[in-house]
Short mmCIF file of C-alpha atoms in Angstrom, two decimals:
data_model
loop_
_atom_site.label_atom_id
_atom_site.label_comp_id
_atom_site.label_asym_id
_atom_site.label_seq_id
_atom_site.Cartn_x
_atom_site.Cartn_y
_atom_site.Cartn_z
CA UNK Z 1 -6.68 34.32 -9.30
CA UNK Z 2 -9.23 35.39 -11.93
CA UNK Z 3 -6.83 37.84 -13.70
CA UNK Z 4 -4.85 34.64 -14.67
CA UNK Z 5 -7.23 33.02 -16.12
CA UNK Z 6 -8.00 35.89 -18.48
CA UNK Z 7 -4.47 36.15 -19.25
CA UNK Z 8 -3.52 36.84 -23.06
CA UNK Z 9 -1.89 34.04 -25.06
CA UNK Z 10 1.53 36.35 -25.94
CA UNK Z 11 4.23 34.70 -27.97
CA UNK Z 12 7.16 33.21 -26.07
CA UNK Z 13 9.62 34.31 -28.59
CA UNK Z 14 10.01 36.96 -31.52
CA UNK Z 15 9.58 34.46 -33.95
CA UNK Z 16 7.15 31.80 -32.39
CA UNK Z 17 6.17 30.22 -35.75
CA UNK Z 18 9.43 28.79 -36.14
CA UNK Z 19 8.11 26.38 -33.68
CA UNK Z 20 3.96 26.58 -33.26
CA UNK Z 21 2.40 28.56 -36.07
CA UNK Z 22 0.13 31.15 -34.68
CA UNK Z 23 0.72 29.94 -31.19
CA UNK Z 24 -2.48 27.54 -31.59
CA UNK Z 25 -0.68 24.71 -29.95
CA UNK Z 26 0.18 27.06 -27.08
CA UNK Z 27 -3.32 28.14 -27.17
CA UNK Z 28 -4.68 24.75 -26.71
CA UNK Z 29 -2.38 23.68 -24.11
CA UNK Z 30 -2.86 26.29 -22.14
CA UNK Z 31 -6.73 25.99 -22.25
CA UNK Z 32 -6.32 22.60 -20.97
CA UNK Z 33 -4.58 23.47 -17.87
CA UNK Z 34 -7.10 26.45 -17.10
CA UNK Z 35 -10.02 24.46 -17.62
CA UNK Z 36 -8.59 21.57 -15.30
CA UNK Z 37 -7.77 24.29 -12.78
CA UNK Z 38 -9.96 23.67 -9.56
CA UNK Z 39 -9.31 26.89 -7.50
CA UNK Z 40 -5.97 25.76 -5.58
CA UNK Z 41 -4.76 22.84 -7.71
CA UNK Z 42 -5.32 20.86 -11.41
CA UNK Z 43 -6.79 17.70 -12.16
CA UNK Z 44 -5.17 15.56 -14.59
CA UNK Z 45 -8.79 14.99 -15.78
CA UNK Z 46 -12.29 15.83 -14.61
CA UNK Z 47 -13.43 12.34 -15.57
CA UNK Z 48 -10.90 9.85 -14.84
CA UNK Z 49 -8.89 11.69 -12.65
CA UNK Z 50 -10.98 14.29 -10.65
CA UNK Z 51 -8.71 14.93 -7.78
CA UNK Z 52 -4.96 16.07 -7.58
CA UNK Z 53 -2.16 13.42 -7.96
CA UNK Z 54 1.18 13.90 -6.75
CA UNK Z 55 3.57 13.51 -9.87
CA UNK Z 56 1.17 15.05 -11.82
CA UNK Z 57 0.99 18.23 -9.90
CA UNK Z 58 5.02 18.40 -10.55
CA UNK Z 59 4.75 17.99 -14.38
CA UNK Z 60 1.78 20.50 -14.10
CA UNK Z 61 3.80 23.01 -12.44
CA UNK Z 62 6.66 22.77 -14.53
CA UNK Z 63 4.14 23.75 -17.59
CA UNK Z 64 2.44 26.29 -15.73
CA UNK Z 65 5.40 28.22 -15.32
CA UNK Z 66 5.51 29.49 -18.54
CA UNK Z 67 1.84 30.87 -18.14
CA UNK Z 68 2.08 32.08 -14.15
CA UNK Z 69 4.56 31.17 -12.20
CA UNK Z 70 2.42 32.33 -9.30
CA UNK Z 71 -0.14 29.35 -10.28
CA UNK Z 72 2.81 27.01 -10.47
CA UNK Z 73 3.96 27.76 -6.99
CA UNK Z 74 0.60 27.30 -5.63
CA UNK Z 75 0.21 24.08 -7.45
CA UNK Z 76 3.35 22.61 -5.67
CA UNK Z 77 2.13 24.40 -2.27
CA UNK Z 78 -1.28 22.88 -2.60
CA UNK Z 79 0.43 19.12 -2.80
CA UNK Z 80 2.65 19.89 0.17
CA UNK Z 81 -0.28 21.15 1.92
CA UNK Z 82 -0.90 17.47 2.45
CA UNK Z 83 2.05 16.01 3.46
CA UNK Z 84 2.09 13.57 6.22
CA UNK Z 85 4.40 14.30 9.87
CA UNK Z 86 6.63 11.61 8.80
CA UNK Z 87 7.45 13.53 5.58
CA UNK Z 88 5.64 11.26 2.90
CA UNK Z 89 4.05 13.05 0.00
CA UNK Z 90 0.76 11.09 -0.77
CA UNK Z 91 0.00 10.02 -4.12
CA UNK Z 92 -3.50 11.76 -4.11
CA UNK Z 93 -4.96 14.64 -2.26
CA UNK Z 94 -8.69 14.22 -2.02
CA UNK Z 95 -11.50 17.14 -3.12
CA UNK Z 96 -14.10 16.67 -0.66
CA UNK Z 97 -16.65 18.25 -3.23
CA UNK Z 98 -16.15 15.38 -5.44
CA UNK Z 99 -18.86 12.74 -5.04
CA UNK Z 100 -17.01 9.41 -3.36
CA UNK Z 101 -18.13 7.01 -6.29
CA UNK Z 102 -16.17 9.22 -8.92
CA UNK Z 103 -13.02 7.63 -8.28
CA UNK Z 104 -12.03 4.23 -6.71
CA UNK Z 105 -9.90 3.72 -4.43
CA UNK Z 106 -11.59 6.71 -2.44
CA UNK Z 107 -11.21 8.46 0.90
CA UNK Z 108 -13.20 5.70 2.72
CA UNK Z 109 -11.02 3.07 1.45
CA UNK Z 110 -7.77 5.06 2.40
CA UNK Z 111 -9.05 6.20 5.58
CA UNK Z 112 -6.14 8.05 5.93
CA UNK Z 113 -7.23 10.36 9.07
CA UNK Z 114 -7.75 7.22 11.01
CA UNK Z 115 -5.29 4.68 9.67
CA UNK Z 116 -2.61 7.07 9.16
CA UNK Z 117 -2.85 8.83 12.23
CA UNK Z 118 0.11 7.04 13.96
CA UNK Z 119 2.09 7.94 10.71
CA UNK Z 120 1.31 11.62 10.93
CA UNK Z 121 -1.43 11.77 8.16
CA UNK Z 122 -3.06 15.45 8.27
CA UNK Z 123 -6.05 15.34 10.31
CA UNK Z 124 -8.21 17.75 8.04
CA UNK Z 125 -7.42 16.26 4.57
CA UNK Z 126 -8.28 13.04 3.16
CA UNK Z 127 -5.29 11.71 1.12
CA UNK Z 128 -4.07 8.26 0.05
CA UNK Z 129 -1.17 6.63 1.86
CA UNK Z 130 1.04 5.52 -0.90
CA UNK Z 131 3.43 7.76 -2.72
CA UNK Z 132 4.61 8.37 -6.36
CA UNK Z 133 7.81 9.17 -8.04
CA UNK Z 134 10.12 12.36 -6.23
CA UNK Z 135 10.13 14.65 -9.33
CA UNK Z 136 8.91 17.55 -6.85
CA UNK Z 137 12.41 19.26 -6.12
CA UNK Z 138 13.02 19.31 -9.89
CA UNK Z 139 9.81 21.02 -10.54
CA UNK Z 140 9.97 23.39 -7.64
CA UNK Z 141 13.95 24.56 -9.23
CA UNK Z 142 12.37 24.93 -12.38
CA UNK Z 143 9.19 26.80 -11.23
CA UNK Z 144 11.34 29.35 -9.36
CA UNK Z 145 13.58 29.95 -12.56
CA UNK Z 146 10.82 30.69 -14.34
CA UNK Z 147 10.57 34.31 -12.37
CA UNK Z 148 13.33 34.30 -9.43
CA UNK Z 149 12.42 37.73 -8.21
CA UNK Z 150 8.72 36.97 -7.43
CA UNK Z 151 9.80 33.80 -6.15
CA UNK Z 152 12.32 35.22 -3.48
CA UNK Z 153 9.76 37.96 -2.66
CA UNK Z 154 7.33 35.30 -1.87
CA UNK Z 155 9.88 33.20 0.10
CA UNK Z 156 8.45 30.16 -2.05
CA UNK Z 157 12.06 28.48 -2.17
CA UNK Z 158 12.28 28.65 1.57
CA UNK Z 159 9.12 27.09 2.57
CA UNK Z 160 9.21 24.22 -0.47
CA UNK Z 161 12.87 23.57 1.01
CA UNK Z 162 11.88 22.20 3.85
CA UNK Z 163 8.89 20.38 2.63
CA UNK Z 164 11.08 18.81 0.12
CA UNK Z 165 13.96 17.84 2.59
CA UNK Z 166 11.50 16.22 4.55
CA UNK Z 167 9.86 14.45 1.72
CA UNK Z 168 13.39 13.03 0.71
CA UNK Z 169 14.12 12.20 4.45
CA UNK Z 170 10.89 10.04 4.35
CA UNK Z 171 12.24 7.97 1.55
CA UNK Z 172 15.93 7.89 2.88
CA UNK Z 173 14.88 6.69 6.54
CA UNK Z 174 11.59 4.63 5.66
CA UNK Z 175 11.84 3.43 2.24
CA UNK Z 176 14.95 2.08 2.04
CA UNK Z 177 14.00 -1.69 2.34
CA UNK Z 178 16.67 -3.42 0.48
CA UNK Z 179 19.23 -2.02 2.89
CA UNK Z 180 21.46 -0.28 0.20
CA UNK Z 181 20.11 3.21 0.07
CA UNK Z 182 17.82 3.02 -3.13
CA UNK Z 183 14.22 3.62 -2.55
CA UNK Z 184 11.92 0.91 -2.62
CA UNK Z 185 8.28 1.11 -3.56
CA UNK Z 186 5.34 -1.21 -2.15
CA UNK Z 187 2.81 -0.93 -4.60
CA UNK Z 188 2.74 -0.68 -8.01
CA UNK Z 189 1.06 2.71 -8.14
CA UNK Z 190 3.97 4.26 -6.53
CA UNK Z 191 6.57 3.84 -9.31
CA UNK Z 192 3.84 5.43 -11.51
CA UNK Z 193 3.90 2.98 -14.27
CA UNK Z 194 0.63 1.07 -12.74
CA UNK Z 195 0.47 -2.16 -14.44
CA UNK Z 196 3.89 -2.65 -15.94
CA UNK Z 197 4.76 -6.08 -17.18
CA UNK Z 198 7.56 -5.69 -14.71
CA UNK Z 199 5.45 -6.02 -11.93
CA UNK Z 200 3.63 -9.14 -12.85
CA UNK Z 201 6.15 -11.53 -11.48
CA UNK Z 202 6.08 -9.97 -8.00
CA UNK Z 203 2.24 -9.35 -8.30
CA UNK Z 204 1.76 -13.22 -8.93
CA UNK Z 205 2.32 -13.83 -5.35
CA UNK Z 206 -0.45 -11.61 -4.22
CA UNK Z 207 -3.84 -13.15 -3.04
CA UNK Z 208 -6.19 -11.17 -5.18
CA UNK Z 209 -8.93 -8.95 -2.97
CA UNK Z 210 -12.48 -10.61 -3.76
CA UNK Z 211 -14.20 -8.94 -6.96
CA UNK Z 212 -17.52 -8.01 -4.92
CA UNK Z 213 -15.24 -6.20 -2.27
CA UNK Z 214 -15.06 -3.02 -4.82
CA UNK Z 215 -16.43 -1.34 -7.76
CA UNK Z 216 -14.12 0.20 -10.23
CA UNK Z 217 -15.12 3.83 -11.53
CA UNK Z 218 -12.35 3.86 -14.00
CA UNK Z 219 -14.10 1.81 -16.58
CA UNK Z 220 -16.91 4.33 -16.49
CA UNK Z 221 -14.70 6.82 -18.08
CA UNK Z 222 -12.04 4.54 -20.04
CA UNK Z 223 -12.40 1.71 -22.50
CA UNK Z 224 -11.53 -1.66 -20.82
CA UNK Z 225 -9.08 -2.50 -23.44
CA UNK Z 226 -6.65 1.01 -22.37
CA UNK Z 227 -7.01 -0.11 -18.55
CA UNK Z 228 -5.40 -2.61 -16.16
CA UNK Z 229 -7.25 -5.79 -16.06
CA UNK Z 230 -9.76 -7.01 -13.15
CA UNK Z 231 -7.31 -9.38 -11.45
CA UNK Z 232 -4.86 -6.52 -11.52
CA UNK Z 233 -7.09 -4.37 -9.51
CA UNK Z 234 -7.93 -7.13 -7.04
CA UNK Z 235 -4.27 -7.42 -6.47
CA UNK Z 236 -3.78 -3.41 -6.10
CA UNK Z 237 -6.97 -3.62 -3.74
CA UNK Z 238 -5.27 -6.47 -1.52
CA UNK Z 239 -1.71 -4.50 -1.44
CA UNK Z 240 -3.34 -1.12 -0.22
CA UNK Z 241 -5.84 -2.51 2.15
CA UNK Z 242 -2.71 -4.61 3.78
CA UNK Z 243 -1.01 -1.30 4.01
CA UNK Z 244 -3.86 0.43 5.83
CA UNK Z 245 -4.04 -2.24 7.98
CA UNK Z 246 -0.69 -1.89 9.15
CA UNK Z 247 -1.30 1.61 9.70
CA UNK Z 248 0.81 2.95 6.79
CA UNK Z 249 4.05 2.11 9.01
CA UNK Z 250 6.93 0.98 6.54
CA UNK Z 251 8.92 -0.88 9.11
CA UNK Z 252 6.05 -2.52 10.60
CA UNK Z 253 4.27 -3.42 7.61
CA UNK Z 254 4.65 -6.98 6.04
CA UNK Z 255 5.01 -5.85 2.43
CA UNK Z 256 4.35 -8.66 -0.17
CA UNK Z 257 5.65 -6.30 -2.95
CA UNK Z 258 8.84 -4.71 -2.60
CA UNK Z 259 10.88 -3.34 -5.71
CA UNK Z 260 13.60 -1.18 -6.26
CA UNK Z 261 12.57 0.76 -9.65
CA UNK Z 262 15.34 2.66 -11.71
CA UNK Z 263 13.07 5.50 -13.05
CA UNK Z 264 11.80 6.18 -9.39
CA UNK Z 265 15.29 6.38 -7.73
CA UNK Z 266 16.57 8.58 -11.17
CA UNK Z 267 13.99 11.02 -10.57
CA UNK Z 268 14.94 10.64 -6.78
CA UNK Z 269 18.57 11.57 -7.91
CA UNK Z 270 17.58 14.25 -10.20
CA UNK Z 271 15.52 15.80 -7.66
CA UNK Z 272 18.28 15.54 -4.91
CA UNK Z 273 20.60 17.47 -7.44
CA UNK Z 274 17.96 20.36 -7.87
CA UNK Z 275 17.77 20.18 -3.83
CA UNK Z 276 21.44 21.34 -4.19
CA UNK Z 277 20.78 24.07 -6.39
CA UNK Z 278 17.74 25.12 -4.06
CA UNK Z 279 20.05 25.04 -1.05
CA UNK Z 280 22.57 27.03 -2.69
CA UNK Z 281 20.29 29.80 -3.82
CA UNK Z 282 18.96 30.11 -0.28
CA UNK Z 283 22.91 30.51 0.76
CA UNK Z 284 22.76 26.65 2.55
CA UNK Z 285 25.32 24.12 2.03
CA UNK Z 286 24.27 22.13 -1.08
CA UNK Z 287 26.91 19.37 -0.15
CA UNK Z 288 24.63 16.91 1.78
CA UNK Z 289 22.37 16.77 -1.11
CA UNK Z 290 25.02 16.12 -3.80
CA UNK Z 291 26.80 13.66 -1.43
CA UNK Z 292 23.37 11.88 -1.18
CA UNK Z 293 23.01 12.09 -5.01
CA UNK Z 294 26.22 10.39 -5.64
CA UNK Z 295 25.65 7.54 -3.30
CA UNK Z 296 22.44 6.88 -4.76
CA UNK Z 297 23.79 7.16 -8.04
CA UNK Z 298 26.31 4.39 -7.21
CA UNK Z 299 23.71 2.16 -5.65
CA UNK Z 300 21.82 2.54 -8.66
CA UNK Z 301 24.47 1.33 -11.04
CA UNK Z 302 25.48 -1.24 -8.44
CA UNK Z 303 21.79 -2.93 -7.88
CA UNK Z 304 19.85 -2.29 -11.34
CA UNK Z 305 22.23 -1.88 -14.25
CA UNK Z 306 22.13 -4.78 -16.64
CA UNK Z 307 24.82 -4.66 -19.41
CA UNK Z 308 23.38 -7.41 -21.23
CA UNK Z 309 20.23 -5.56 -21.41
CA UNK Z 310 21.51 -2.54 -22.15
CA UNK Z 311 19.27 -0.86 -19.72
CA UNK Z 312 18.78 -0.83 -15.85
CA UNK Z 313 16.19 -3.42 -14.65
CA UNK Z 314 14.03 -3.30 -11.57
CA UNK Z 315 14.81 -5.55 -8.70
CA UNK Z 316 12.27 -7.62 -6.63
CA UNK Z 317 13.78 -6.86 -2.93
CA UNK Z 318 11.90 -9.82 -1.53
CA UNK Z 319 13.96 -12.20 -3.49
CA UNK Z 320 16.69 -9.78 -4.19
CA UNK Z 321 16.66 -10.73 -8.06
CA UNK Z 322 16.45 -8.40 -11.05
CA UNK Z 323 13.21 -8.33 -13.21
CA UNK Z 324 14.31 -9.23 -16.90
CA UNK Z 325 11.59 -7.10 -18.22
CA UNK Z 326 12.81 -4.06 -20.48
CA UNK Z 327 10.82 -1.28 -19.58
CA UNK Z 328 11.08 2.49 -20.54
CA UNK Z 329 11.84 3.03 -16.65
CA UNK Z 330 15.24 1.41 -17.64
CA UNK Z 331 16.07 4.43 -19.82
CA UNK Z 332 14.89 7.32 -17.23
CA UNK Z 333 18.63 7.08 -15.82
CA UNK Z 334 19.61 9.41 -18.51
CA UNK Z 335 18.41 11.90 -16.43
CA UNK Z 336 21.23 11.16 -14.04
CA UNK Z 337 24.40 13.40 -13.98
CA UNK Z 338 27.58 11.79 -14.17
CA UNK Z 339 26.57 8.33 -15.13
CA UNK Z 340 29.69 6.12 -16.63
CA UNK Z 341 30.37 6.68 -20.15
CA UNK Z 342 30.15 3.04 -21.27
CA UNK Z 343 26.52 3.18 -19.74
CA UNK Z 344 25.68 6.21 -21.31
CA UNK Z 345 26.72 4.70 -24.73
CA UNK Z 346 24.64 1.91 -24.01
CA UNK Z 347 21.52 3.53 -23.18
CA UNK Z 348 21.81 5.65 -26.22
CA UNK Z 349 21.95 2.57 -28.41
CA UNK Z 350 19.11 1.02 -26.55
CA UNK Z 351 16.56 3.77 -26.70
CA UNK Z 352 17.05 3.65 -30.71
CA UNK Z 353 17.19 -0.25 -30.56
CA UNK Z 354 14.82 -2.78 -31.75
CA UNK Z 355 13.23 -2.56 -28.44
CA UNK Z 356 12.48 1.16 -28.06
CA UNK Z 357 12.83 2.00 -31.83
CA UNK Z 358 13.07 5.75 -31.23
CA UNK Z 359 13.69 7.51 -34.87
CA UNK Z 360 13.49 4.34 -36.72
CA UNK Z 361 9.98 2.43 -35.76
CA UNK Z 362 8.63 4.78 -33.31
CA UNK Z 363 8.62 8.43 -32.95
CA UNK Z 364 7.75 8.33 -29.06
CA UNK Z 365 9.55 5.80 -26.94
CA UNK Z 366 7.05 3.09 -25.77
CA UNK Z 367 6.41 2.18 -22.24
CA UNK Z 368 7.58 -1.41 -22.63
CA UNK Z 369 9.67 -3.25 -24.80
CA UNK Z 370 8.22 -3.79 -28.28
CA UNK Z 371 9.75 -7.01 -28.58
CA UNK Z 372 8.25 -8.22 -25.16
CA UNK Z 373 5.72 -11.17 -24.99
CA UNK Z 374 3.58 -8.64 -22.76
CA UNK Z 375 3.70 -5.80 -25.05
CA UNK Z 376 0.20 -4.17 -25.51
CA UNK Z 377 -0.05 -1.11 -27.84
CA UNK Z 378 -3.07 0.06 -26.04
CA UNK Z 379 -3.12 -1.09 -22.40
CA UNK Z 380 -1.93 1.67 -20.14
CA UNK Z 381 1.71 1.27 -19.22
CA UNK Z 382 2.13 -2.03 -21.25
CA UNK Z 383 3.28 -0.35 -24.39
CA UNK Z 384 1.72 2.92 -25.10
CA UNK Z 385 3.87 5.90 -25.04
CA UNK Z 386 3.59 8.77 -22.28
CA UNK Z 387 4.11 12.35 -22.67
CA UNK Z 388 5.83 13.25 -19.46
CA UNK Z 389 8.21 9.91 -19.82
CA UNK Z 390 8.98 10.97 -23.23
CA UNK Z 391 9.88 14.58 -21.81
CA UNK Z 392 12.23 13.25 -19.40
CA UNK Z 393 14.03 11.26 -21.78
CA UNK Z 394 14.23 14.21 -23.78
CA UNK Z 395 16.39 16.09 -21.07
CA UNK Z 396 18.34 12.94 -20.61
CA UNK Z 397 19.20 12.79 -24.06
CA UNK Z 398 20.20 16.33 -24.30
CA UNK Z 399 22.09 15.93 -21.21
CA UNK Z 400 24.66 13.45 -22.63
CA UNK Z 401 25.08 15.30 -25.78
CA UNK Z 402 22.34 13.31 -28.39
CA UNK Z 403 21.16 16.88 -29.31
CA UNK Z 404 19.85 15.52 -32.93
CA UNK Z 405 17.75 12.71 -31.14
CA UNK Z 406 16.39 15.09 -28.50
CA UNK Z 407 14.97 17.91 -30.89
CA UNK Z 408 13.58 15.06 -33.00
CA UNK Z 409 11.93 13.80 -29.82
CA UNK Z 410 10.73 17.32 -28.93
CA UNK Z 411 9.32 17.76 -32.40
CA UNK Z 412 7.29 14.48 -32.32
CA UNK Z 413 6.02 14.92 -28.40
CA UNK Z 414 4.84 18.40 -29.51
CA UNK Z 415 3.15 16.84 -32.92
CA UNK Z 416 1.25 13.92 -31.03
CA UNK Z 417 0.26 15.90 -28.19
CA UNK Z 418 -1.58 18.42 -30.57
CA UNK Z 419 -2.84 15.66 -32.76
CA UNK Z 420 -4.29 13.44 -30.06
CA UNK Z 421 -6.05 16.33 -28.32
CA UNK Z 422 -3.38 16.15 -25.31
CA UNK Z 423 -4.03 12.53 -25.06
CA UNK Z 424 -3.19 10.55 -21.50
CA UNK Z 425 -1.03 8.37 -23.79
CA UNK Z 426 -0.66 7.20 -27.49
CA UNK Z 427 0.10 4.29 -29.54
CA UNK Z 428 3.79 4.45 -29.99
CA UNK Z 429 3.39 3.16 -33.73
CA UNK Z 430 0.35 5.23 -34.82
CA UNK Z 431 0.04 7.94 -32.42
CA UNK Z 432 -3.82 7.37 -31.95
CA UNK Z 433 -4.88 8.68 -28.41
CA UNK Z 434 -5.54 6.51 -25.65
CA UNK Z 435 -6.61 6.69 -22.47
CA UNK Z 436 -8.43 10.20 -21.73
CA UNK Z 437 -7.73 13.45 -23.65
CA UNK Z 438 -7.25 16.89 -22.40
CA UNK Z 439 -4.87 15.47 -19.94
CA UNK Z 440 -3.03 17.94 -17.93
CA UNK Z 441 0.73 16.81 -17.88
CA UNK Z 442 0.40 16.41 -21.75
CA UNK Z 443 -0.51 19.72 -22.23
CA UNK Z 444 2.28 20.87 -19.61
CA UNK Z 445 5.14 19.15 -20.86
CA UNK Z 446 3.87 20.38 -24.28
CA UNK Z 447 4.20 23.84 -22.88
CA UNK Z 448 7.42 23.42 -21.71
CA UNK Z 449 9.07 22.20 -25.06
CA UNK Z 450 7.15 24.92 -26.87
CA UNK Z 451 9.13 27.50 -24.42
CA UNK Z 452 12.47 25.68 -25.24
CA UNK Z 453 11.92 25.90 -28.76
CA UNK Z 454 10.79 29.43 -28.83
CA UNK Z 455 13.94 30.45 -27.23
CA UNK Z 456 16.08 28.51 -29.13
CA UNK Z 457 17.30 26.51 -26.34
CA UNK Z 458 16.45 23.54 -23.97
CA UNK Z 459 14.51 24.29 -20.89
CA UNK Z 460 16.49 25.12 -17.73
#
């Protein structure tokens, strides 16, 4: 892989200056990904997140495909090398060379090789026991399209397709806890938007773990004002420990936190469509995937659409009630093909309306309602804008014909990514960097949008 590390930063088009003068932003983004590469995968950040994360690797692969399709394939293959026998893809794959105290919860908390044995955890790798959004099939399809010939020669699609179908099978078989087809999340870390105000209600039922039972490592490298509170963490630890004690067996566990999240399920649907494309490329029948995508879309609308709010809401499965907090998760169904036109129209109005302000008060879409009482422009998923989410929204806007807004959003993502030093997330009003910098998925989605701008088209 040494040759990849030394590869020249060649322009993506005959006229790269139109979108990236002198290619400096592309070069800088490439340096972030190369510096965060560990030999088999890419860490989100060497300080805050020194292991491999599930949905991070999917976004990273989408960006890496523009530098090295082979390395992008390896990114996904490395992650799926830690897949459990029941099909789940754990949200963290731990690097044994990293000291235990560098990140919490560490391998000795999750105890996957022992506590997860009944669920089929790998015997030779330490992982977490929870999952993250299933964006991987979409990533795999985009990676394949970067160099179809080399992908076919390596058998990449054939191998990853079997892994991906097992992953989606796990969600369908083990995570339909509401009984209507949608996948449920059983921990706030699973939908990826860890401390969203949407989880405050369900979390209030959780007895916090004792403060003395763990030590947070994130505050060593991050500002306390940017991170979840200690009380949030105590509840996260309690939920994870209870799941571990149940052997990570979904049907056997008495989940205190069970939520149907629109972003998680929208990425599930988009990836089911991608699985259909992968199946067709392999000469297999795409219909099972397209049928599941259609059924999931119907349930997404039936269970989570809130016409008065103008977006999709999360549902607390324990109470079978919608959670009436507006989050960016409720806009991500724009990624789903074939939504009813009235819903699309409402979503397009909401994304630019007073609650999210795209194009009027904000250049990037915030993670939470600007008018919400829990809005915080600095604290993690309670308001700041995230680059991977804005990348997904750019695709959704473009899919439904809002081309001008998609172009403006892409321009804003690139400008903010560069100006912030590829920050983890930013203040949606000022663009001030929050969290850590040199963050991998920020660099990755910037590379993808630069490639699109350089060729005069949206990413395929």
